[in-house]
Amino acid sequence: MENFTKNISISMYRTLNIYILSVIYLFLIGCNKPIPKKALKLELENIKKVEIKNEYPQIINTSEAKDISTKQLTDCISNIDYIALDSEHLIGEIRKMIITESKIYIMDSFLSQQVFVFDKQGKLLFRIDEKGNGPEEFISIWDMQVNESKKEILLNDALGLSYIYYSTEDGSFIKRERGIQNCYLANINNIYINMLSYGQDFNDKESWQLLITDKDSILYKGFQLEELQKNNFIENSISYNFENKLIYTPTYSDTIYQFCENISFIPKFVIKQNKSIWNKHNENMTYAEICKLIKENNYTLFTGNIIDSERYMLFTTNEEYKGGIIKQPYIWDKINKISYRWDSKTIISKENIRDVITIPLTSYNDRFYGIFQIGKDPELKSISPKLAKLLPKDVENANPIIVAYQFKDIH
């Protein structure tokens, strides 16, 4: 648990610094000469607003969630598989994982700054490690999207203000398109949905979290920032649901929106919490002050991310635990309209561990995919044979193991 809390702190620290890094870089590029603020400013005054439709969302009340342990959840799994990733090239930190019918795509934005592509047996097929200043290279990778029908991997080079495409077949370069400053990105029907942090637009009159563009030409603006959102914190809250519809949650908000093809959004879910940070949306606060409310005053924060399958939807909130902050997972049963609070903090003794399930990073069809790293240990007396044969002797020099699992009826 100590390592888990530390990993969350590191992740938050890096998220906080994304905006700072982009500003520093934008002022340094161009033969090391600073670019004037006027040249970076995005003109938004005459840009159309995205329509947000007035529909009633599904309310998911976390205070009504039933407690369920990891052991109970493990008993509700219909099938579970493990994939040991090829360790010839070590992955640093997994910032995004995408699963398709035949491949596993993993993005490490910080340590190795590469994209790793594996087959479903864990064999490394190729890497995209084209870091540099060349026309086929990226300066940074802050987001990734895969379109296997077009055989394209889209990388968001936020520092290079570029959208770069590589092949899903072998990682070869396809094309580069000029973009705008952002933190995170999605592409739908050849338009880009850019998620910005406060101040990235260099516009003193108005600030919007979403800018929809045709390459670097701004078409629409959406979700004007509230006072609470006007700090340097941003977390990637753009994802896709089971039906492959784009889902977005504004930073700190409790409402999950779905993108519609007519360039509009509809509210789909509200994650209701007893003391939500979003209750303070009219107040200007630093992220440190928000963390203090969570640690000392029992506030909670919906992280904005969902992992969706046909039957179940998983989401997390930031909550206090032993003086720190952890991600607390919840599972929503779409059919029975019941939510479960997953007690992932309780440590199971080694001798009782048979299978391992972790909070998922992604889903594909009706399966959830998470990662873990444990090595061979004589105390793991009850471990399942199919997992035991995959455990490395040297964890430090091995890539994570992916766990893929599917729930039957949770009860």
mmCIF file of C-alpha atoms in Angstrom:
data_model
loop_
_atom_site.group_PDB
_atom_site.id
_atom_site.type_symbol
_atom_site.label_atom_id
_atom_site.label_comp_id
_atom_site.label_asym_id
_atom_site.label_seq_id
_atom_site.Cartn_x
_atom_site.Cartn_y
_atom_site.Cartn_z
ATOM 1 C CA MET A 1 0.000 0.000 0.000
ATOM 2 C CA GLU A 2 2.887 2.362 0.709
ATOM 3 C CA ASN A 3 4.198 1.907 -2.849
ATOM 4 C CA PHE A 4 0.671 2.317 -4.241
ATOM 5 C CA THR A 5 0.210 5.655 -2.469
ATOM 6 C CA LYS A 6 3.648 6.779 -3.647
ATOM 7 C CA ASN A 7 2.806 5.925 -7.271
ATOM 8 C CA ILE A 8 -0.372 8.015 -7.121
ATOM 9 C CA SER A 9 1.578 10.950 -5.692
ATOM 10 C CA ILE A 10 4.160 10.704 -8.501
ATOM 11 C CA SER A 11 1.395 10.543 -11.106
ATOM 12 C CA MET A 12 -0.325 13.626 -9.686
ATOM 13 C CA TYR A 13 2.980 15.498 -9.529
ATOM 14 C CA ARG A 14 3.670 14.807 -13.195
ATOM 15 C CA THR A 15 0.121 15.758 -14.173
ATOM 16 C CA LEU A 16 0.499 19.072 -12.361
ATOM 17 C CA ASN A 17 3.675 19.804 -14.292
ATOM 18 C CA ILE A 18 2.356 19.126 -17.801
ATOM 19 C CA TYR A 19 1.172 22.715 -18.215
ATOM 20 C CA ILE A 20 4.379 24.126 -16.727
ATOM 21 C CA LEU A 21 6.535 22.064 -19.109
ATOM 22 C CA SER A 22 4.514 23.165 -22.135
ATOM 23 C CA VAL A 23 4.857 26.833 -21.258
ATOM 24 C CA ILE A 24 8.613 26.514 -20.711
ATOM 25 C CA TYR A 25 9.073 24.706 -24.018
ATOM 26 C CA LEU A 26 6.917 27.102 -26.025
ATOM 27 C CA PHE A 27 9.097 29.956 -24.849
ATOM 28 C CA LEU A 28 12.313 28.163 -25.717
ATOM 29 C CA ILE A 29 11.600 26.816 -29.204
ATOM 30 C CA GLY A 30 12.629 28.754 -32.254
ATOM 31 C CA CYS A 31 16.443 28.828 -32.161
ATOM 32 C CA ASN A 32 16.239 29.227 -28.380
ATOM 33 C CA LYS A 33 14.522 32.586 -28.769
ATOM 34 C CA PRO A 34 11.378 33.236 -26.696
ATOM 35 C CA ILE A 35 8.112 33.349 -28.608
ATOM 36 C CA PRO A 36 6.040 36.440 -27.752
ATOM 37 C CA LYS A 37 2.866 35.762 -25.778
ATOM 38 C CA LYS A 38 0.869 37.456 -28.519
ATOM 39 C CA ALA A 39 1.985 34.797 -31.012
ATOM 40 C CA LEU A 40 0.833 31.996 -28.697
ATOM 41 C CA LYS A 41 -2.563 33.500 -27.903
ATOM 42 C CA LEU A 42 -5.549 31.583 -29.267
ATOM 43 C CA GLU A 43 -8.253 33.945 -30.530
ATOM 44 C CA LEU A 44 -11.570 32.614 -29.230
ATOM 45 C CA GLU A 45 -13.950 35.565 -29.265
ATOM 46 C CA ASN A 46 -15.739 34.668 -32.505
ATOM 47 C CA ILE A 47 -15.581 30.879 -32.116
ATOM 48 C CA LYS A 48 -18.881 28.969 -31.833
ATOM 49 C CA LYS A 49 -19.762 27.320 -28.522
ATOM 50 C CA VAL A 50 -20.336 23.601 -28.369
ATOM 51 C CA GLU A 51 -23.968 22.767 -27.567
ATOM 52 C CA ILE A 52 -24.520 20.986 -24.249
ATOM 53 C CA LYS A 53 -27.932 19.345 -24.429
ATOM 54 C CA ASN A 54 -30.349 19.477 -21.534
ATOM 55 C CA GLU A 55 -30.952 15.807 -20.763
ATOM 56 C CA TYR A 56 -31.291 13.900 -17.504
ATOM 57 C CA PRO A 57 -28.225 11.810 -16.639
ATOM 58 C CA GLN A 58 -28.085 8.602 -14.640
ATOM 59 C CA ILE A 59 -27.240 9.388 -11.004
ATOM 60 C CA ILE A 60 -24.718 7.042 -9.376
ATOM 61 C CA ASN A 61 -24.678 7.640 -5.616
ATOM 62 C CA THR A 62 -21.389 6.469 -4.073
ATOM 63 C CA SER A 63 -22.852 6.643 -0.554
ATOM 64 C CA GLU A 64 -25.291 3.874 -1.529
ATOM 65 C CA ALA A 65 -22.564 1.573 -2.853
ATOM 66 C CA LYS A 66 -22.303 -1.909 -1.386
ATOM 67 C CA ASP A 67 -18.897 -2.876 -0.007
ATOM 68 C CA ILE A 68 -17.169 -5.749 -1.772
ATOM 69 C CA SER A 69 -13.712 -7.179 -1.111
ATOM 70 C CA THR A 70 -11.098 -8.232 -3.642
ATOM 71 C CA LYS A 71 -11.662 -11.853 -2.611
ATOM 72 C CA GLN A 72 -15.405 -11.533 -3.224
ATOM 73 C CA LEU A 73 -14.763 -9.938 -6.613
ATOM 74 C CA THR A 74 -12.325 -12.686 -7.532
ATOM 75 C CA ASP A 75 -15.093 -15.202 -6.819
ATOM 76 C CA CYS A 76 -17.301 -13.295 -9.298
ATOM 77 C CA ILE A 77 -14.877 -13.668 -12.205
ATOM 78 C CA SER A 78 -15.934 -15.937 -15.048
ATOM 79 C CA ASN A 79 -12.481 -16.157 -16.635
ATOM 80 C CA ILE A 80 -9.053 -14.700 -15.996
ATOM 81 C CA ASP A 81 -5.890 -14.683 -18.098
ATOM 82 C CA TYR A 82 -2.368 -13.378 -17.639
ATOM 83 C CA ILE A 83 0.004 -11.974 -20.241
ATOM 84 C CA ALA A 84 3.706 -11.658 -19.419
ATOM 85 C CA LEU A 85 5.104 -8.822 -21.511
ATOM 86 C CA ASP A 86 8.394 -9.359 -23.321
ATOM 87 C CA SER A 87 11.123 -7.801 -21.157
ATOM 88 C CA GLU A 88 13.804 -7.236 -23.798
ATOM 89 C CA HIS A 89 13.013 -3.501 -23.587
ATOM 90 C CA LEU A 90 11.752 -2.254 -20.225
ATOM 91 C CA ILE A 91 8.687 -0.040 -19.955
ATOM 92 C CA GLY A 92 9.098 2.851 -17.529
ATOM 93 C CA GLU A 93 5.648 4.007 -16.458
ATOM 94 C CA ILE A 94 2.435 3.034 -18.215
ATOM 95 C CA ARG A 95 0.456 6.217 -18.829
ATOM 96 C CA LYS A 96 -1.999 4.676 -21.275
ATOM 97 C CA MET A 97 -2.831 1.180 -22.461
ATOM 98 C CA ILE A 98 -5.101 0.345 -25.394
ATOM 99 C CA ILE A 99 -6.275 -3.178 -26.162
ATOM 100 C CA THR A 100 -7.538 -4.230 -29.605
ATOM 101 C CA GLU A 101 -8.483 -7.556 -31.154
ATOM 102 C CA SER A 102 -4.884 -8.552 -31.852
ATOM 103 C CA LYS A 103 -2.549 -6.069 -30.124
ATOM 104 C CA ILE A 104 -1.628 -4.324 -26.886
ATOM 105 C CA TYR A 105 -0.488 -0.688 -27.176
ATOM 106 C CA ILE A 106 1.360 0.838 -24.220
ATOM 107 C CA MET A 107 2.471 4.461 -23.913
ATOM 108 C CA ASP A 108 5.228 5.539 -21.514
ATOM 109 C CA SER A 109 5.285 9.341 -21.614
ATOM 110 C CA PHE A 110 7.988 10.011 -19.060
ATOM 111 C CA LEU A 111 10.740 7.484 -18.486
ATOM 112 C CA SER A 112 11.403 5.693 -21.774
ATOM 113 C CA GLN A 113 9.173 8.106 -23.776
ATOM 114 C CA GLN A 114 8.159 5.395 -26.204
ATOM 115 C CA VAL A 115 5.157 3.435 -27.429
ATOM 116 C CA PHE A 116 5.417 -0.359 -27.098
ATOM 117 C CA VAL A 117 3.254 -2.637 -29.236
ATOM 118 C CA PHE A 118 2.800 -6.289 -28.238
ATOM 119 C CA ASP A 119 0.739 -9.146 -29.578
ATOM 120 C CA LYS A 120 -1.865 -10.762 -27.317
ATOM 121 C CA GLN A 121 0.714 -13.295 -26.099
ATOM 122 C CA GLY A 122 3.009 -10.508 -24.850
ATOM 123 C CA LYS A 123 5.595 -10.683 -27.645
ATOM 124 C CA LEU A 124 7.036 -7.270 -28.507
ATOM 125 C CA LEU A 125 6.210 -6.476 -32.140
ATOM 126 C CA PHE A 126 7.778 -3.029 -32.403
ATOM 127 C CA ARG A 127 8.451 0.227 -30.579
ATOM 128 C CA ILE A 128 7.892 3.842 -31.595
ATOM 129 C CA ASP A 129 10.869 5.677 -30.127
ATOM 130 C CA GLU A 130 11.324 8.456 -32.670
ATOM 131 C CA LYS A 131 12.109 11.184 -30.150
ATOM 132 C CA GLY A 132 13.785 14.239 -31.643
ATOM 133 C CA ASN A 133 13.228 17.382 -33.673
ATOM 134 C CA GLY A 134 13.000 15.796 -37.122
ATOM 135 C CA PRO A 135 9.899 15.838 -39.358
ATOM 136 C CA GLU A 136 9.068 12.204 -38.496
ATOM 137 C CA GLU A 137 9.897 12.533 -34.790
ATOM 138 C CA PHE A 138 8.117 13.712 -31.634
ATOM 139 C CA ILE A 139 9.329 15.976 -28.845
ATOM 140 C CA SER A 140 6.827 14.562 -26.357
ATOM 141 C CA ILE A 141 4.020 12.005 -26.221
ATOM 142 C CA TRP A 142 1.163 12.967 -23.934
ATOM 143 C CA ASP A 143 -1.685 11.001 -25.458
ATOM 144 C CA MET A 144 -2.336 8.133 -27.845
ATOM 145 C CA GLN A 145 -5.242 6.882 -29.927
ATOM 146 C CA VAL A 146 -5.428 3.763 -32.102
ATOM 147 C CA ASN A 147 -7.601 3.269 -35.184
ATOM 148 C CA GLU A 148 -6.987 -0.257 -36.459
ATOM 149 C CA SER A 149 -9.461 0.081 -39.333
ATOM 150 C CA LYS A 150 -7.260 2.883 -40.700
ATOM 151 C CA LYS A 151 -4.107 1.156 -39.395
ATOM 152 C CA GLU A 152 -3.084 4.357 -37.577
ATOM 153 C CA ILE A 153 -1.578 5.199 -34.198
ATOM 154 C CA LEU A 154 -2.148 8.863 -33.357
ATOM 155 C CA LEU A 155 0.357 10.425 -30.931
ATOM 156 C CA ASN A 156 -0.237 13.811 -29.381
ATOM 157 C CA ASP A 157 3.061 15.721 -29.432
ATOM 158 C CA ALA A 158 1.839 18.480 -27.141
ATOM 159 C CA LEU A 159 5.216 20.205 -26.859
ATOM 160 C CA GLY A 160 5.708 20.080 -30.621
ATOM 161 C CA LEU A 161 2.138 21.317 -31.311
ATOM 162 C CA SER A 162 1.696 18.354 -33.632
ATOM 163 C CA TYR A 163 -0.542 15.355 -34.229
ATOM 164 C CA ILE A 164 1.679 12.535 -35.546
ATOM 165 C CA TYR A 165 0.506 9.298 -37.158
ATOM 166 C CA TYR A 166 2.382 5.992 -37.240
ATOM 167 C CA SER A 167 1.427 2.623 -38.704
ATOM 168 C CA THR A 168 -0.177 -0.104 -36.570
ATOM 169 C CA GLU A 169 1.591 -2.622 -38.815
ATOM 170 C CA ASP A 170 5.207 -1.754 -38.061
ATOM 171 C CA GLY A 171 5.313 1.669 -36.358
ATOM 172 C CA SER A 172 6.532 3.458 -39.484
ATOM 173 C CA PHE A 173 5.803 7.171 -39.898
ATOM 174 C CA ILE A 174 2.653 8.111 -41.860
ATOM 175 C CA LYS A 175 2.071 11.849 -41.490
ATOM 176 C CA ARG A 176 2.305 14.902 -39.250
ATOM 177 C CA GLU A 177 -0.420 17.520 -38.842
ATOM 178 C CA ARG A 178 -0.047 20.924 -37.246
ATOM 179 C CA GLY A 179 -1.989 21.283 -34.001
ATOM 180 C CA ILE A 180 -2.599 23.674 -31.142
ATOM 181 C CA GLN A 181 -1.298 23.684 -27.577
ATOM 182 C CA ASN A 182 -3.102 21.103 -25.427
ATOM 183 C CA CYS A 183 -2.591 18.408 -22.820
ATOM 184 C CA TYR A 184 -4.758 15.587 -24.142
ATOM 185 C CA LEU A 185 -6.374 14.719 -27.437
ATOM 186 C CA ALA A 186 -8.957 12.668 -29.351
ATOM 187 C CA ASN A 187 -9.739 12.451 -33.046
ATOM 188 C CA ILE A 188 -13.237 11.750 -34.360
ATOM 189 C CA ASN A 189 -14.121 11.874 -38.054
ATOM 190 C CA ASN A 190 -11.009 13.917 -38.840
ATOM 191 C CA ILE A 191 -11.655 16.609 -36.236
ATOM 192 C CA TYR A 192 -9.526 16.981 -33.107
ATOM 193 C CA ILE A 193 -10.838 17.416 -29.581
ATOM 194 C CA ASN A 194 -8.124 19.176 -27.587
ATOM 195 C CA MET A 195 -8.219 19.255 -23.778
ATOM 196 C CA LEU A 196 -6.419 22.289 -22.368
ATOM 197 C CA SER A 197 -5.211 23.321 -18.956
ATOM 198 C CA TYR A 198 -5.930 26.796 -17.603
ATOM 199 C CA GLY A 199 -3.694 29.383 -19.258
ATOM 200 C CA GLN A 200 -2.585 27.219 -22.193
ATOM 201 C CA ASP A 201 -4.574 29.363 -24.612
ATOM 202 C CA PHE A 202 -2.723 32.506 -23.450
ATOM 203 C CA ASN A 203 -6.071 34.299 -23.612
ATOM 204 C CA ASP A 204 -6.743 36.670 -20.718
ATOM 205 C CA LYS A 205 -10.410 37.227 -21.600
ATOM 206 C CA GLU A 206 -11.799 33.681 -21.728
ATOM 207 C CA SER A 207 -10.677 30.119 -21.013
ATOM 208 C CA TRP A 208 -12.252 26.900 -22.245
ATOM 209 C CA GLN A 209 -11.219 23.347 -21.473
ATOM 210 C CA LEU A 210 -12.129 21.889 -24.869
ATOM 211 C CA LEU A 211 -11.205 23.311 -28.251
ATOM 212 C CA ILE A 212 -12.369 21.398 -31.319
ATOM 213 C CA THR A 213 -10.158 21.919 -34.338
ATOM 214 C CA ASP A 214 -9.484 21.000 -37.921
ATOM 215 C CA LYS A 215 -5.730 20.598 -37.484
ATOM 216 C CA ASP A 216 -4.717 24.005 -36.031
ATOM 217 C CA SER A 217 -7.905 25.821 -37.115
ATOM 218 C CA ILE A 218 -10.314 26.243 -34.181
ATOM 219 C CA LEU A 219 -13.923 25.341 -34.993
ATOM 220 C CA TYR A 220 -15.666 25.200 -31.589
ATOM 221 C CA LYS A 221 -15.016 25.939 -27.923
ATOM 222 C CA GLY A 222 -16.639 24.090 -25.038
ATOM 223 C CA PHE A 223 -16.853 23.918 -21.267
ATOM 224 C CA GLN A 224 -15.740 27.314 -20.017
ATOM 225 C CA LEU A 225 -13.526 26.950 -16.971
ATOM 226 C CA GLU A 226 -15.030 27.560 -13.533
ATOM 227 C CA GLU A 227 -13.037 29.201 -10.740
ATOM 228 C CA LEU A 228 -12.100 25.844 -9.185
ATOM 229 C CA GLN A 229 -10.565 24.722 -12.477
ATOM 230 C CA LYS A 230 -8.291 27.729 -12.808
ATOM 231 C CA ASN A 231 -5.129 26.105 -11.480
ATOM 232 C CA ASN A 232 -2.414 24.004 -13.089
ATOM 233 C CA PHE A 233 -3.953 20.592 -12.406
ATOM 234 C CA ILE A 234 -5.354 18.496 -15.239
ATOM 235 C CA GLU A 235 -5.877 14.763 -15.634
ATOM 236 C CA ASN A 236 -6.805 12.957 -18.822
ATOM 237 C CA SER A 237 -10.581 12.502 -18.673
ATOM 238 C CA ILE A 238 -11.220 11.761 -22.336
ATOM 239 C CA SER A 239 -12.013 8.108 -23.004
ATOM 240 C CA TYR A 240 -14.392 5.847 -24.909
ATOM 241 C CA ASN A 241 -17.314 3.792 -23.643
ATOM 242 C CA PHE A 242 -18.280 0.243 -24.587
ATOM 243 C CA GLU A 243 -20.042 1.500 -27.734
ATOM 244 C CA ASN A 244 -16.898 3.412 -28.748
ATOM 245 C CA LYS A 245 -18.555 6.771 -28.043
ATOM 246 C CA LEU A 246 -16.257 9.519 -26.770
ATOM 247 C CA ILE A 247 -16.736 10.290 -23.078
ATOM 248 C CA TYR A 248 -15.447 13.411 -21.339
ATOM 249 C CA THR A 249 -15.521 14.777 -17.790
ATOM 250 C CA PRO A 250 -14.475 18.390 -17.097
ATOM 251 C CA THR A 251 -11.668 18.642 -14.523
ATOM 252 C CA TYR A 252 -13.019 18.224 -10.948
ATOM 253 C CA SER A 253 -16.598 17.836 -12.241
ATOM 254 C CA ASP A 254 -18.975 15.031 -11.224
ATOM 255 C CA THR A 255 -20.742 14.875 -14.595
ATOM 256 C CA ILE A 256 -19.702 12.549 -17.414
ATOM 257 C CA TYR A 257 -20.638 13.773 -20.904
ATOM 258 C CA GLN A 258 -20.930 11.892 -24.190
ATOM 259 C CA PHE A 259 -19.856 13.461 -27.475
ATOM 260 C CA CYS A 260 -22.398 13.466 -30.309
ATOM 261 C CA GLU A 261 -21.612 13.553 -34.023
ATOM 262 C CA ASN A 262 -23.344 16.929 -34.479
ATOM 263 C CA ILE A 263 -20.610 18.531 -32.314
ATOM 264 C CA SER A 264 -22.613 18.535 -29.096
ATOM 265 C CA PHE A 265 -22.458 16.849 -25.696
ATOM 266 C CA ILE A 266 -25.108 15.170 -23.576
ATOM 267 C CA PRO A 267 -24.783 14.447 -19.827
ATOM 268 C CA LYS A 268 -24.767 10.663 -19.272
ATOM 269 C CA PHE A 269 -23.839 10.101 -15.613
ATOM 270 C CA VAL A 270 -23.401 12.083 -12.406
ATOM 271 C CA ILE A 271 -21.133 10.585 -9.744
ATOM 272 C CA LYS A 272 -22.874 11.811 -6.588
ATOM 273 C CA GLN A 273 -20.698 12.076 -3.467
ATOM 274 C CA ASN A 274 -21.525 13.249 0.058
ATOM 275 C CA LYS A 275 -18.799 15.920 0.087
ATOM 276 C CA SER A 276 -17.677 16.407 -3.470
ATOM 277 C CA ILE A 277 -14.883 18.817 -4.344
ATOM 278 C CA TRP A 278 -17.133 20.014 -7.185
ATOM 279 C CA ASN A 279 -19.362 21.647 -4.542
ATOM 280 C CA LYS A 280 -16.575 24.255 -4.426
ATOM 281 C CA HIS A 281 -16.651 24.939 -8.197
ATOM 282 C CA ASN A 282 -17.168 28.684 -7.676
ATOM 283 C CA GLU A 283 -14.064 29.002 -5.478
ATOM 284 C CA ASN A 284 -10.536 29.606 -6.739
ATOM 285 C CA MET A 285 -8.279 27.094 -4.987
ATOM 286 C CA THR A 286 -4.816 25.653 -5.508
ATOM 287 C CA TYR A 287 -4.449 21.926 -5.954
ATOM 288 C CA ALA A 288 -2.671 21.789 -2.581
ATOM 289 C CA GLU A 289 -5.758 23.335 -0.961
ATOM 290 C CA ILE A 290 -7.969 20.765 -2.688
ATOM 291 C CA CYS A 291 -5.766 17.942 -1.391
ATOM 292 C CA LYS A 292 -6.022 19.386 2.106
ATOM 293 C CA LEU A 293 -9.832 19.261 1.916
ATOM 294 C CA ILE A 294 -9.612 15.602 0.927
ATOM 295 C CA LYS A 295 -7.100 14.680 3.633
ATOM 296 C CA GLU A 296 -8.537 16.713 6.514
ATOM 297 C CA ASN A 297 -12.229 17.331 5.779
ATOM 298 C CA ASN A 298 -13.400 14.071 4.157
ATOM 299 C CA TYR A 299 -14.031 15.584 0.732
ATOM 300 C CA THR A 300 -13.807 13.282 -2.282
ATOM 301 C CA LEU A 301 -12.950 13.933 -5.921
ATOM 302 C CA PHE A 302 -14.230 12.002 -8.926
ATOM 303 C CA THR A 303 -11.145 11.470 -11.082
ATOM 304 C CA GLY A 304 -13.122 11.787 -14.325
ATOM 305 C CA ASN A 305 -11.982 8.461 -15.780
ATOM 306 C CA ILE A 306 -14.252 5.527 -16.557
ATOM 307 C CA ILE A 307 -13.408 2.005 -17.721
ATOM 308 C CA ASP A 308 -16.469 0.647 -19.488
ATOM 309 C CA SER A 309 -17.744 -2.778 -20.526
ATOM 310 C CA GLU A 310 -21.131 -3.974 -21.716
ATOM 311 C CA ARG A 311 -22.391 -4.872 -18.242
ATOM 312 C CA TYR A 312 -20.155 -2.981 -15.807
ATOM 313 C CA MET A 313 -18.561 0.461 -15.601
ATOM 314 C CA LEU A 314 -15.623 1.111 -13.266
ATOM 315 C CA PHE A 315 -14.625 4.555 -11.964
ATOM 316 C CA THR A 316 -12.499 5.964 -9.141
ATOM 317 C CA THR A 317 -12.590 8.794 -6.647
ATOM 318 C CA ASN A 318 -9.695 10.345 -4.758
ATOM 319 C CA GLU A 319 -10.240 9.760 -1.039
ATOM 320 C CA GLU A 320 -8.291 10.084 2.190
ATOM 321 C CA TYR A 321 -6.503 7.004 3.500
ATOM 322 C CA LYS A 322 -4.072 7.023 6.438
ATOM 323 C CA GLY A 323 -3.214 10.686 5.960
ATOM 324 C CA GLY A 324 -2.670 10.344 2.196
ATOM 325 C CA ILE A 325 -4.839 10.166 -0.905
ATOM 326 C CA ILE A 326 -5.706 6.991 -2.788
ATOM 327 C CA LYS A 327 -7.876 6.130 -5.747
ATOM 328 C CA GLN A 328 -10.985 4.355 -4.480
ATOM 329 C CA PRO A 329 -12.580 2.130 -7.146
ATOM 330 C CA TYR A 330 -16.324 1.693 -7.675
ATOM 331 C CA ILE A 331 -18.170 -0.683 -9.984
ATOM 332 C CA TRP A 332 -21.536 0.229 -11.509
ATOM 333 C CA ASP A 333 -23.852 -2.594 -12.587
ATOM 334 C CA LYS A 334 -25.711 -1.121 -15.559
ATOM 335 C CA ILE A 335 -28.440 -3.755 -15.624
ATOM 336 C CA ASN A 336 -29.388 -3.856 -11.933
ATOM 337 C CA LYS A 337 -28.488 -0.183 -11.275
ATOM 338 C CA ILE A 338 -26.337 -1.110 -8.282
ATOM 339 C CA SER A 339 -22.927 0.302 -7.348
ATOM 340 C CA TYR A 340 -20.164 -1.503 -5.449
ATOM 341 C CA ARG A 341 -17.313 -0.002 -3.459
ATOM 342 C CA TRP A 342 -14.270 -2.196 -4.120
ATOM 343 C CA ASP A 343 -12.140 -2.555 -0.984
ATOM 344 C CA SER A 344 -8.800 -2.817 -2.777
ATOM 345 C CA LYS A 345 -6.832 -1.703 0.293
ATOM 346 C CA THR A 346 -7.161 -4.869 2.366
ATOM 347 C CA ILE A 347 -4.000 -6.925 1.949
ATOM 348 C CA ILE A 348 -4.472 -10.647 1.322
ATOM 349 C CA SER A 349 -1.818 -12.838 2.934
ATOM 350 C CA LYS A 350 0.597 -14.400 0.448
ATOM 351 C CA GLU A 351 -0.328 -17.970 1.297
ATOM 352 C CA ASN A 352 -3.987 -17.281 0.383
ATOM 353 C CA ILE A 353 -3.364 -15.638 -3.000
ATOM 354 C CA ARG A 354 -4.530 -17.768 -5.919
ATOM 355 C CA ASP A 355 -5.320 -15.214 -8.626
ATOM 356 C CA VAL A 356 -4.486 -11.523 -8.869
ATOM 357 C CA ILE A 357 -6.865 -8.815 -10.076
ATOM 358 C CA THR A 358 -6.010 -5.129 -10.052
ATOM 359 C CA ILE A 359 -7.811 -1.862 -10.756
ATOM 360 C CA PRO A 360 -8.040 -1.883 -14.563
ATOM 361 C CA LEU A 361 -6.366 0.605 -16.880
ATOM 362 C CA THR A 362 -8.583 -0.195 -19.841
ATOM 363 C CA SER A 363 -11.157 -2.598 -21.257
ATOM 364 C CA TYR A 364 -11.903 -4.384 -24.506
ATOM 365 C CA ASN A 365 -15.283 -5.948 -25.247
ATOM 366 C CA ASP A 366 -16.367 -7.270 -21.850
ATOM 367 C CA ARG A 367 -12.935 -7.763 -20.317
ATOM 368 C CA PHE A 368 -10.984 -5.476 -17.997
ATOM 369 C CA TYR A 369 -7.189 -5.185 -18.214
ATOM 370 C CA GLY A 370 -4.884 -4.230 -15.351
ATOM 371 C CA ILE A 371 -1.194 -4.661 -14.537
ATOM 372 C CA PHE A 372 0.899 -5.877 -11.622
ATOM 373 C CA GLN A 373 4.491 -6.817 -10.803
ATOM 374 C CA ILE A 374 5.316 -9.661 -8.433
ATOM 375 C CA GLY A 375 8.129 -12.187 -8.597
ATOM 376 C CA LYS A 376 8.555 -15.799 -7.689
ATOM 377 C CA ASP A 377 8.082 -16.311 -3.962
ATOM 378 C CA PRO A 378 7.982 -19.587 -1.971
ATOM 379 C CA GLU A 379 5.299 -18.050 0.262
ATOM 380 C CA LEU A 380 2.868 -17.928 -2.675
ATOM 381 C CA LYS A 381 1.789 -21.493 -1.926
ATOM 382 C CA SER A 382 -1.725 -21.283 -3.411
ATOM 383 C CA ILE A 383 -0.917 -19.302 -6.545
ATOM 384 C CA SER A 384 -2.610 -20.629 -9.703
ATOM 385 C CA PRO A 385 -0.290 -22.688 -11.950
ATOM 386 C CA LYS A 386 -0.905 -20.504 -15.041
ATOM 387 C CA LEU A 387 0.206 -17.429 -13.099
ATOM 388 C CA ALA A 388 3.078 -19.141 -11.265
ATOM 389 C CA LYS A 389 4.847 -20.072 -14.505
ATOM 390 C CA LEU A 390 4.860 -16.417 -15.635
ATOM 391 C CA LEU A 391 6.324 -14.880 -12.488
ATOM 392 C CA PRO A 392 9.863 -13.540 -13.068
ATOM 393 C CA LYS A 393 12.780 -14.286 -10.784
ATOM 394 C CA ASP A 394 14.026 -10.697 -11.073
ATOM 395 C CA VAL A 395 11.119 -8.222 -10.852
ATOM 396 C CA GLU A 396 13.402 -5.201 -11.304
ATOM 397 C CA ASN A 397 14.398 -6.343 -14.794
ATOM 398 C CA ALA A 398 10.993 -7.529 -15.960
ATOM 399 C CA ASN A 399 8.031 -5.792 -17.515
ATOM 400 C CA PRO A 400 4.630 -5.924 -15.781
ATOM 401 C CA ILE A 401 2.204 -8.797 -16.155
ATOM 402 C CA ILE A 402 -1.168 -7.914 -17.640
ATOM 403 C CA VAL A 403 -4.234 -9.452 -16.028
ATOM 404 C CA ALA A 404 -7.397 -9.746 -18.146
ATOM 405 C CA TYR A 405 -10.634 -10.656 -16.398
ATOM 406 C CA GLN A 406 -14.367 -10.690 -16.968
ATOM 407 C CA PHE A 407 -17.084 -10.505 -14.319
ATOM 408 C CA LYS A 408 -20.090 -12.717 -14.177
ATOM 409 C CA ASP A 409 -22.907 -11.564 -11.866
ATOM 410 C CA ILE A 410 -21.464 -9.487 -8.995
ATOM 411 C CA HIS A 411 -23.425 -9.982 -5.809
#
